[in-house]
Amino acid sequence: MSQWNDEYYEIIDFYFWEPQHIGRSKTEKSRYKNMEDVKNHILNMEVSLNHQLNIFFRLAPEDFINKLVKNYFHNSFDDKYLFHGENEWKQYVPAEETQPDLFLSGESTNLAIELKLGAKSNMEQVAKYLLLHQLNNQSYNKEKQPYLLYISPSSFSSLWAEKFKSKSELISCFKENNFTKLKEKTKNNISESTWDSALNLIDEVEIEAITYKQFHELLIKYRNNIDMTQKYSDTIDSLFLGLINELESRSATKVGT
């Protein structure tokens, strides 16, 4: 049975065959001969998974987001989260100094989610997430607890070129870096004091890493507990089933192993 995530590929299919609607010529050559080739390519792209997770988290029940936070962070209370996509976070982030995969702004906590398929993370990326947290704090005039969750195919150490074995090893290395080049590159938009406050959040941020298999299992567990007698429960069920199917269709997420 077709799911909502299939619509994502049908939209791509439309623009593949009708590119004139986005100012491209039908006669332009492509190395992809048909939509099946395009879909196979897209299924290995991190950005397409990012698109669908953005849709999912915009619609996901607050209860699920709180379960995700409680599952992996030291948090015992519920928060009220608002999904901040590009239109939202650009209201308080000057230029494009930080580009999160997913960012949810709560009343007392912030949750940033970074997706990885093959690429490595680095300390500069962590610094940019801390900057996003700090700019959000300044915008809301609140000091919120920052969370950073990585979702990747395998272990924490595989996320880093430096092969950090633990979060404490990452944090120690982070503190040895003054990020001079990053500060210089962003000096027209980000003040020294804002950067200093952001980098100091390394002592506050909770960083966790889970696999796509773990995330997939959490989605299934939540879906299995949906009360189907409640109004609109079928819509919530469809939302979860679509993302579950998407993860299962991607070999890079390794949910079947």
PDB file of C-alpha atoms in Angstrom:
ATOM      1  CA  MET A   1       0.000   0.000   0.000  1.00  0.00           C
ATOM      2  CA  SER A   2       1.266   3.451  -0.921  1.00  0.00           C
ATOM      3  CA  GLN A   3       2.479   5.669   1.960  1.00  0.00           C
ATOM      4  CA  TRP A   4       3.023   9.412   2.323  1.00  0.00           C
ATOM      5  CA  ASN A   5       6.749   9.109   1.654  1.00  0.00           C
ATOM      6  CA  ASP A   6       5.932   7.689  -1.792  1.00  0.00           C
ATOM      7  CA  GLU A   7       4.454  11.092  -2.613  1.00  0.00           C
ATOM      8  CA  TYR A   8       7.940  12.585  -2.157  1.00  0.00           C
ATOM      9  CA  TYR A   9       9.226  10.426  -5.006  1.00  0.00           C
ATOM     10  CA  GLU A  10       6.154  11.108  -7.133  1.00  0.00           C
ATOM     11  CA  ILE A  11       6.816  14.848  -6.828  1.00  0.00           C
ATOM     12  CA  ILE A  12      10.418  14.276  -7.938  1.00  0.00           C
ATOM     13  CA  ASP A  13       9.108  12.117 -10.780  1.00  0.00           C
ATOM     14  CA  PHE A  14       6.872  14.978 -11.937  1.00  0.00           C
ATOM     15  CA  TYR A  15       9.723  17.488 -12.069  1.00  0.00           C
ATOM     16  CA  PHE A  16      12.030  14.914 -13.685  1.00  0.00           C
ATOM     17  CA  TRP A  17       9.653  14.568 -16.649  1.00  0.00           C
ATOM     18  CA  GLU A  18       8.341  18.166 -16.585  1.00  0.00           C
ATOM     19  CA  PRO A  19      11.447  20.258 -15.747  1.00  0.00           C
ATOM     20  CA  GLN A  20      10.081  23.292 -17.608  1.00  0.00           C
ATOM     21  CA  HIS A  21       8.048  24.111 -14.472  1.00  0.00           C
ATOM     22  CA  ILE A  22      11.271  24.961 -12.634  1.00  0.00           C
ATOM     23  CA  GLY A  23      12.917  26.772 -15.532  1.00  0.00           C
ATOM     24  CA  ARG A  24      14.798  23.788 -16.960  1.00  0.00           C
ATOM     25  CA  SER A  25      14.641  22.490 -20.504  1.00  0.00           C
ATOM     26  CA  LYS A  26      13.158  19.098 -21.371  1.00  0.00           C
ATOM     27  CA  THR A  27      15.992  18.610 -23.836  1.00  0.00           C
ATOM     28  CA  GLU A  28      18.723  18.883 -21.200  1.00  0.00           C
ATOM     29  CA  LYS A  29      20.663  15.640 -20.983  1.00  0.00           C
ATOM     30  CA  SER A  30      20.768  13.640 -17.769  1.00  0.00           C
ATOM     31  CA  ARG A  31      22.843  10.622 -16.876  1.00  0.00           C
ATOM     32  CA  TYR A  32      19.657   9.141 -15.428  1.00  0.00           C
ATOM     33  CA  LYS A  33      17.519   7.469 -18.090  1.00  0.00           C
ATOM     34  CA  ASN A  34      14.340   7.047 -16.084  1.00  0.00           C
ATOM     35  CA  MET A  35      12.760   7.711 -12.699  1.00  0.00           C
ATOM     36  CA  GLU A  36      13.820   4.307 -11.373  1.00  0.00           C
ATOM     37  CA  ASP A  37      17.471   5.308 -11.845  1.00  0.00           C
ATOM     38  CA  VAL A  38      16.762   8.635 -10.146  1.00  0.00           C
ATOM     39  CA  LYS A  39      15.046   6.962  -7.186  1.00  0.00           C
ATOM     40  CA  ASN A  40      17.875   4.469  -6.711  1.00  0.00           C
ATOM     41  CA  HIS A  41      20.311   7.385  -6.604  1.00  0.00           C
ATOM     42  CA  ILE A  42      18.144   9.432  -4.223  1.00  0.00           C
ATOM     43  CA  LEU A  43      17.748   6.485  -1.847  1.00  0.00           C
ATOM     44  CA  ASN A  44      21.481   6.700  -1.170  1.00  0.00           C
ATOM     45  CA  MET A  45      21.451  10.439  -0.495  1.00  0.00           C
ATOM     46  CA  GLU A  46      21.490  11.931   2.980  1.00  0.00           C
ATOM     47  CA  VAL A  47      19.681  15.088   1.836  1.00  0.00           C
ATOM     48  CA  SER A  48      16.570  13.194   0.674  1.00  0.00           C
ATOM     49  CA  LEU A  49      16.322  11.419   4.032  1.00  0.00           C
ATOM     50  CA  ASN A  50      16.749  14.828   5.664  1.00  0.00           C
ATOM     51  CA  HIS A  51      13.799  16.176   3.630  1.00  0.00           C
ATOM     52  CA  GLN A  52      11.520  13.379   4.790  1.00  0.00           C
ATOM     53  CA  LEU A  53      12.591  13.578   8.427  1.00  0.00           C
ATOM     54  CA  ASN A  54      11.900  17.308   8.317  1.00  0.00           C
ATOM     55  CA  ILE A  55       8.349  16.543   7.171  1.00  0.00           C
ATOM     56  CA  PHE A  56       8.016  13.818   9.806  1.00  0.00           C
ATOM     57  CA  PHE A  57       9.177  15.971  12.721  1.00  0.00           C
ATOM     58  CA  ARG A  58       6.981  18.878  11.663  1.00  0.00           C
ATOM     59  CA  LEU A  59       3.994  16.544  12.050  1.00  0.00           C
ATOM     60  CA  ALA A  60       5.152  14.126  14.768  1.00  0.00           C
ATOM     61  CA  PRO A  61       3.234  14.090  18.059  1.00  0.00           C
ATOM     62  CA  GLU A  62       4.944  16.006  20.852  1.00  0.00           C
ATOM     63  CA  ASP A  63       4.719  12.844  22.919  1.00  0.00           C
ATOM     64  CA  PHE A  64       7.043  11.038  20.487  1.00  0.00           C
ATOM     65  CA  ILE A  65       9.647  13.806  20.577  1.00  0.00           C
ATOM     66  CA  ASN A  66       9.618  13.730  24.379  1.00  0.00           C
ATOM     67  CA  LYS A  67       9.997   9.932  24.327  1.00  0.00           C
ATOM     68  CA  LEU A  68      12.980  10.314  22.001  1.00  0.00           C
ATOM     69  CA  VAL A  69      14.589  12.824  24.366  1.00  0.00           C
ATOM     70  CA  LYS A  70      13.836  10.770  27.482  1.00  0.00           C
ATOM     71  CA  ASN A  71      15.171   7.633  25.836  1.00  0.00           C
ATOM     72  CA  TYR A  72      18.606   9.038  25.088  1.00  0.00           C
ATOM     73  CA  PHE A  73      19.172  12.048  27.348  1.00  0.00           C
ATOM     74  CA  HIS A  74      19.008  12.691  31.086  1.00  0.00           C
ATOM     75  CA  ASN A  75      15.566  14.243  30.940  1.00  0.00           C
ATOM     76  CA  SER A  76      12.595  13.147  33.026  1.00  0.00           C
ATOM     77  CA  PHE A  77      10.104  15.883  32.133  1.00  0.00           C
ATOM     78  CA  ASP A  78       8.059  16.781  29.064  1.00  0.00           C
ATOM     79  CA  ASP A  79       8.857  19.865  27.030  1.00  0.00           C
ATOM     80  CA  LYS A  80       6.837  21.678  24.385  1.00  0.00           C
ATOM     81  CA  TYR A  81       8.771  21.602  21.126  1.00  0.00           C
ATOM     82  CA  LEU A  82       8.386  23.662  17.980  1.00  0.00           C
ATOM     83  CA  PHE A  83      10.081  22.440  14.819  1.00  0.00           C
ATOM     84  CA  HIS A  84      12.423  25.102  13.468  1.00  0.00           C
ATOM     85  CA  GLY A  85      13.061  24.681   9.762  1.00  0.00           C
ATOM     86  CA  GLU A  86      14.987  27.107   7.596  1.00  0.00           C
ATOM     87  CA  ASN A  87      12.200  29.700   7.657  1.00  0.00           C
ATOM     88  CA  GLU A  88      12.217  29.667  11.465  1.00  0.00           C
ATOM     89  CA  TRP A  89      15.881  29.478  12.470  1.00  0.00           C
ATOM     90  CA  LYS A  90      16.913  32.021   9.846  1.00  0.00           C
ATOM     91  CA  GLN A  91      14.957  34.601  11.841  1.00  0.00           C
ATOM     92  CA  TYR A  92      17.684  34.569  14.506  1.00  0.00           C
ATOM     93  CA  VAL A  93      20.682  33.098  12.652  1.00  0.00           C
ATOM     94  CA  PRO A  94      22.505  35.743  10.558  1.00  0.00           C
ATOM     95  CA  ALA A  95      23.437  34.656   7.047  1.00  0.00           C
ATOM     96  CA  GLU A  96      24.008  30.875   6.870  1.00  0.00           C
ATOM     97  CA  GLU A  97      26.528  30.397   9.640  1.00  0.00           C
ATOM     98  CA  THR A  98      24.842  27.211  10.798  1.00  0.00           C
ATOM     99  CA  GLN A  99      22.712  24.797   8.796  1.00  0.00           C
ATOM    100  CA  PRO A 100      21.167  22.114  11.008  1.00  0.00           C
ATOM    101  CA  ASP A 101      19.672  18.907   9.688  1.00  0.00           C
ATOM    102  CA  LEU A 102      16.850  19.113  12.248  1.00  0.00           C
ATOM    103  CA  PHE A 103      16.288  21.540  15.087  1.00  0.00           C
ATOM    104  CA  LEU A 104      13.475  21.543  17.640  1.00  0.00           C
ATOM    105  CA  SER A 105      13.131  24.488  19.983  1.00  0.00           C
ATOM    106  CA  GLY A 106      11.573  23.747  23.358  1.00  0.00           C
ATOM    107  CA  GLU A 107      10.612  25.924  26.291  1.00  0.00           C
ATOM    108  CA  SER A 108      13.490  24.718  28.466  1.00  0.00           C
ATOM    109  CA  THR A 109      15.493  22.491  26.103  1.00  0.00           C
ATOM    110  CA  ASN A 110      16.647  22.501  22.487  1.00  0.00           C
ATOM    111  CA  LEU A 111      17.095  19.340  20.428  1.00  0.00           C
ATOM    112  CA  ALA A 112      19.379  19.329  17.382  1.00  0.00           C
ATOM    113  CA  ILE A 113      19.589  16.182  15.253  1.00  0.00           C
ATOM    114  CA  GLU A 114      22.428  15.521  12.817  1.00  0.00           C
ATOM    115  CA  LEU A 115      21.989  12.761  10.244  1.00  0.00           C
ATOM    116  CA  LYS A 116      24.936  10.844   8.867  1.00  0.00           C
ATOM    117  CA  LEU A 117      25.103   8.176   6.173  1.00  0.00           C
ATOM    118  CA  GLY A 118      28.717   8.139   5.035  1.00  0.00           C
ATOM    119  CA  ALA A 119      30.183  11.567   5.784  1.00  0.00           C
ATOM    120  CA  LYS A 120      32.107  12.241   9.000  1.00  0.00           C
ATOM    121  CA  SER A 121      31.362  14.906  11.573  1.00  0.00           C
ATOM    122  CA  ASN A 122      33.998  17.198  13.039  1.00  0.00           C
ATOM    123  CA  MET A 123      34.519  19.651  15.864  1.00  0.00           C
ATOM    124  CA  GLU A 124      33.591  22.611  13.648  1.00  0.00           C
ATOM    125  CA  GLN A 125      30.186  21.048  13.046  1.00  0.00           C
ATOM    126  CA  VAL A 126      29.702  20.610  16.796  1.00  0.00           C
ATOM    127  CA  ALA A 127      30.719  24.263  17.272  1.00  0.00           C
ATOM    128  CA  LYS A 128      28.124  25.375  14.711  1.00  0.00           C
ATOM    129  CA  TYR A 129      25.403  23.433  16.538  1.00  0.00           C
ATOM    130  CA  LEU A 130      26.435  25.095  19.799  1.00  0.00           C
ATOM    131  CA  LEU A 131      26.223  28.445  18.013  1.00  0.00           C
ATOM    132  CA  LEU A 132      22.690  27.605  16.891  1.00  0.00           C
ATOM    133  CA  HIS A 133      21.734  26.751  20.476  1.00  0.00           C
ATOM    134  CA  GLN A 134      23.243  30.019  21.714  1.00  0.00           C
ATOM    135  CA  LEU A 135      21.493  32.133  19.064  1.00  0.00           C
ATOM    136  CA  ASN A 136      18.207  30.427  19.938  1.00  0.00           C
ATOM    137  CA  ASN A 137      18.809  31.199  23.627  1.00  0.00           C
ATOM    138  CA  GLN A 138      19.464  34.826  22.796  1.00  0.00           C
ATOM    139  CA  SER A 139      16.383  35.042  20.597  1.00  0.00           C
ATOM    140  CA  TYR A 140      14.117  33.667  23.335  1.00  0.00           C
ATOM    141  CA  ASN A 141      16.064  35.320  26.171  1.00  0.00           C
ATOM    142  CA  LYS A 142      16.283  31.927  27.903  1.00  0.00           C
ATOM    143  CA  GLU A 143      19.067  29.587  28.925  1.00  0.00           C
ATOM    144  CA  LYS A 144      17.948  26.218  27.621  1.00  0.00           C
ATOM    145  CA  GLN A 145      19.522  22.799  28.007  1.00  0.00           C
ATOM    146  CA  PRO A 146      21.171  21.906  24.676  1.00  0.00           C
ATOM    147  CA  TYR A 147      20.891  18.386  23.247  1.00  0.00           C
ATOM    148  CA  LEU A 148      22.692  17.112  20.146  1.00  0.00           C
ATOM    149  CA  LEU A 149      21.692  13.729  18.751  1.00  0.00           C
ATOM    150  CA  TYR A 150      23.556  11.981  15.950  1.00  0.00           C
ATOM    151  CA  ILE A 151      21.801   9.288  13.930  1.00  0.00           C
ATOM    152  CA  SER A 152      24.135   7.171  11.801  1.00  0.00           C
ATOM    153  CA  PRO A 153      24.555   3.597  10.528  1.00  0.00           C
ATOM    154  CA  SER A 154      27.059   2.544  13.201  1.00  0.00           C
ATOM    155  CA  SER A 155      28.951   3.415  16.385  1.00  0.00           C
ATOM    156  CA  PHE A 156      29.877   6.771  17.971  1.00  0.00           C
ATOM    157  CA  SER A 157      33.575   6.458  17.094  1.00  0.00           C
ATOM    158  CA  SER A 158      32.770   5.921  13.404  1.00  0.00           C
ATOM    159  CA  LEU A 159      31.223   9.409  13.253  1.00  0.00           C
ATOM    160  CA  TRP A 160      34.612  11.124  13.576  1.00  0.00           C
ATOM    161  CA  ALA A 161      37.729  11.211  11.437  1.00  0.00           C
ATOM    162  CA  GLU A 162      39.596  11.377  14.747  1.00  0.00           C
ATOM    163  CA  LYS A 163      37.894   8.136  15.874  1.00  0.00           C
ATOM    164  CA  PHE A 164      36.928   9.506  19.276  1.00  0.00           C
ATOM    165  CA  LYS A 165      36.174   6.557  21.518  1.00  0.00           C
ATOM    166  CA  SER A 166      34.006   8.517  23.926  1.00  0.00           C
ATOM    167  CA  LYS A 167      32.184  11.797  24.381  1.00  0.00           C
ATOM    168  CA  SER A 168      34.722  12.853  27.027  1.00  0.00           C
ATOM    169  CA  GLU A 169      37.514  12.392  24.477  1.00  0.00           C
ATOM    170  CA  LEU A 170      35.599  14.558  21.990  1.00  0.00           C
ATOM    171  CA  ILE A 171      34.995  17.271  24.607  1.00  0.00           C
ATOM    172  CA  SER A 172      38.646  17.328  25.694  1.00  0.00           C
ATOM    173  CA  CYS A 173      39.780  17.777  22.102  1.00  0.00           C
ATOM    174  CA  PHE A 174      37.091  20.430  21.541  1.00  0.00           C
ATOM    175  CA  LYS A 175      38.376  22.498  24.465  1.00  0.00           C
ATOM    176  CA  GLU A 176      41.891  22.470  23.015  1.00  0.00           C
ATOM    177  CA  ASN A 177      40.623  24.151  19.841  1.00  0.00           C
ATOM    178  CA  ASN A 178      40.069  27.932  19.850  1.00  0.00           C
ATOM    179  CA  PHE A 179      38.235  27.856  16.472  1.00  0.00           C
ATOM    180  CA  THR A 180      40.124  30.925  15.251  1.00  0.00           C
ATOM    181  CA  LYS A 181      39.461  30.213  11.572  1.00  0.00           C
ATOM    182  CA  LEU A 182      35.743  29.680  12.158  1.00  0.00           C
ATOM    183  CA  LYS A 183      35.469  32.911  14.139  1.00  0.00           C
ATOM    184  CA  GLU A 184      37.377  34.813  11.463  1.00  0.00           C
ATOM    185  CA  LYS A 185      35.177  33.412   8.706  1.00  0.00           C
ATOM    186  CA  THR A 186      31.994  34.515  10.516  1.00  0.00           C
ATOM    187  CA  LYS A 187      33.227  37.762  12.086  1.00  0.00           C
ATOM    188  CA  ASN A 188      30.901  39.931   9.955  1.00  0.00           C
ATOM    189  CA  ASN A 189      27.839  38.224  11.407  1.00  0.00           C
ATOM    190  CA  ILE A 190      28.796  36.683  14.753  1.00  0.00           C
ATOM    191  CA  SER A 191      30.442  38.648  17.566  1.00  0.00           C
ATOM    192  CA  GLU A 192      33.367  37.305  19.570  1.00  0.00           C
ATOM    193  CA  SER A 193      31.262  37.300  22.739  1.00  0.00           C
ATOM    194  CA  THR A 194      28.489  35.284  21.071  1.00  0.00           C
ATOM    195  CA  TRP A 195      31.037  32.741  19.864  1.00  0.00           C
ATOM    196  CA  ASP A 196      32.606  32.528  23.323  1.00  0.00           C
ATOM    197  CA  SER A 197      29.198  31.901  24.913  1.00  0.00           C
ATOM    198  CA  ALA A 198      28.397  29.285  22.274  1.00  0.00           C
ATOM    199  CA  LEU A 199      31.690  27.419  22.679  1.00  0.00           C
ATOM    200  CA  ASN A 200      31.283  27.416  26.465  1.00  0.00           C
ATOM    201  CA  LEU A 201      28.126  25.354  25.960  1.00  0.00           C
ATOM    202  CA  ILE A 202      30.403  22.360  25.412  1.00  0.00           C
ATOM    203  CA  ASP A 203      30.258  21.947  29.205  1.00  0.00           C
ATOM    204  CA  GLU A 204      26.446  21.939  29.097  1.00  0.00           C
ATOM    205  CA  VAL A 205      25.537  20.100  25.913  1.00  0.00           C
ATOM    206  CA  GLU A 206      24.524  16.459  26.063  1.00  0.00           C
ATOM    207  CA  ILE A 207      25.729  14.613  22.968  1.00  0.00           C
ATOM    208  CA  GLU A 208      24.346  11.200  22.121  1.00  0.00           C
ATOM    209  CA  ALA A 209      24.581   8.930  19.094  1.00  0.00           C
ATOM    210  CA  ILE A 210      22.168   6.226  17.989  1.00  0.00           C
ATOM    211  CA  THR A 211      21.967   4.024  14.919  1.00  0.00           C
ATOM    212  CA  TYR A 212      19.226   4.064  12.313  1.00  0.00           C
ATOM    213  CA  LYS A 213      18.346   0.588  13.527  1.00  0.00           C
ATOM    214  CA  GLN A 214      17.702   1.957  17.042  1.00  0.00           C
ATOM    215  CA  PHE A 215      15.674   4.850  15.628  1.00  0.00           C
ATOM    216  CA  HIS A 216      13.703   2.407  13.480  1.00  0.00           C
ATOM    217  CA  GLU A 217      12.965   0.258  16.538  1.00  0.00           C
ATOM    218  CA  LEU A 218      11.776   3.318  18.455  1.00  0.00           C
ATOM    219  CA  LEU A 219       9.409   4.234  15.599  1.00  0.00           C
ATOM    220  CA  ILE A 220       7.973   0.707  15.539  1.00  0.00           C
ATOM    221  CA  LYS A 221       7.551   0.618  19.311  1.00  0.00           C
ATOM    222  CA  TYR A 222       5.721   3.936  19.302  1.00  0.00           C
ATOM    223  CA  ARG A 223       3.522   2.883  16.376  1.00  0.00           C
ATOM    224  CA  ASN A 224       2.596  -0.385  18.098  1.00  0.00           C
ATOM    225  CA  ASN A 225       1.342   1.601  21.083  1.00  0.00           C
ATOM    226  CA  ILE A 226      -0.874   4.031  19.172  1.00  0.00           C
ATOM    227  CA  ASP A 227      -4.421   3.868  20.508  1.00  0.00           C
ATOM    228  CA  MET A 228      -6.326   3.254  17.286  1.00  0.00           C
ATOM    229  CA  THR A 229      -9.642   4.046  18.971  1.00  0.00           C
ATOM    230  CA  GLN A 230      -8.672   7.713  19.278  1.00  0.00           C
ATOM    231  CA  LYS A 231      -9.620  10.370  16.751  1.00  0.00           C
ATOM    232  CA  TYR A 232      -6.992  10.907  14.017  1.00  0.00           C
ATOM    233  CA  SER A 233      -4.973   7.909  15.213  1.00  0.00           C
ATOM    234  CA  ASP A 234      -5.021   6.528  11.656  1.00  0.00           C
ATOM    235  CA  THR A 235      -3.212   9.674  10.469  1.00  0.00           C
ATOM    236  CA  ILE A 236      -0.514   9.294  13.136  1.00  0.00           C
ATOM    237  CA  ASP A 237      -0.196   5.618  12.252  1.00  0.00           C
ATOM    238  CA  SER A 238       0.312   6.502   8.569  1.00  0.00           C
ATOM    239  CA  LEU A 239       2.943   9.093   9.478  1.00  0.00           C
ATOM    240  CA  PHE A 240       5.011   6.510  11.371  1.00  0.00           C
ATOM    241  CA  LEU A 241       4.487   3.724   8.848  1.00  0.00           C
ATOM    242  CA  GLY A 242       5.734   5.938   6.016  1.00  0.00           C
ATOM    243  CA  LEU A 243       9.007   6.751   7.782  1.00  0.00           C
ATOM    244  CA  ILE A 244       9.461   3.140   8.890  1.00  0.00           C
ATOM    245  CA  ASN A 245       9.084   2.028   5.258  1.00  0.00           C
ATOM    246  CA  GLU A 246      11.510   4.721   4.102  1.00  0.00           C
ATOM    247  CA  LEU A 247      14.218   3.535   6.488  1.00  0.00           C
ATOM    248  CA  GLU A 248      13.631  -0.078   5.474  1.00  0.00           C
ATOM    249  CA  SER A 249      14.029   0.806   1.792  1.00  0.00           C
ATOM    250  CA  ARG A 250      17.475   2.314   2.356  1.00  0.00           C
ATOM    251  CA  SER A 251      20.374  -0.106   2.568  1.00  0.00           C
ATOM    252  CA  ALA A 252      22.585   2.646   4.045  1.00  0.00           C
ATOM    253  CA  THR A 253      20.446   2.822   7.198  1.00  0.00           C
ATOM    254  CA  LYS A 254      21.007  -0.909   7.910  1.00  0.00           C
ATOM    255  CA  VAL A 255      17.725  -1.325   9.779  1.00  0.00           C
ATOM    256  CA  GLY A 256      17.409  -4.925   8.734  1.00  0.00           C
ATOM    257  CA  THR A 257      20.663  -6.142  10.330  1.00  0.00           C
TER     258      THR A 257
END
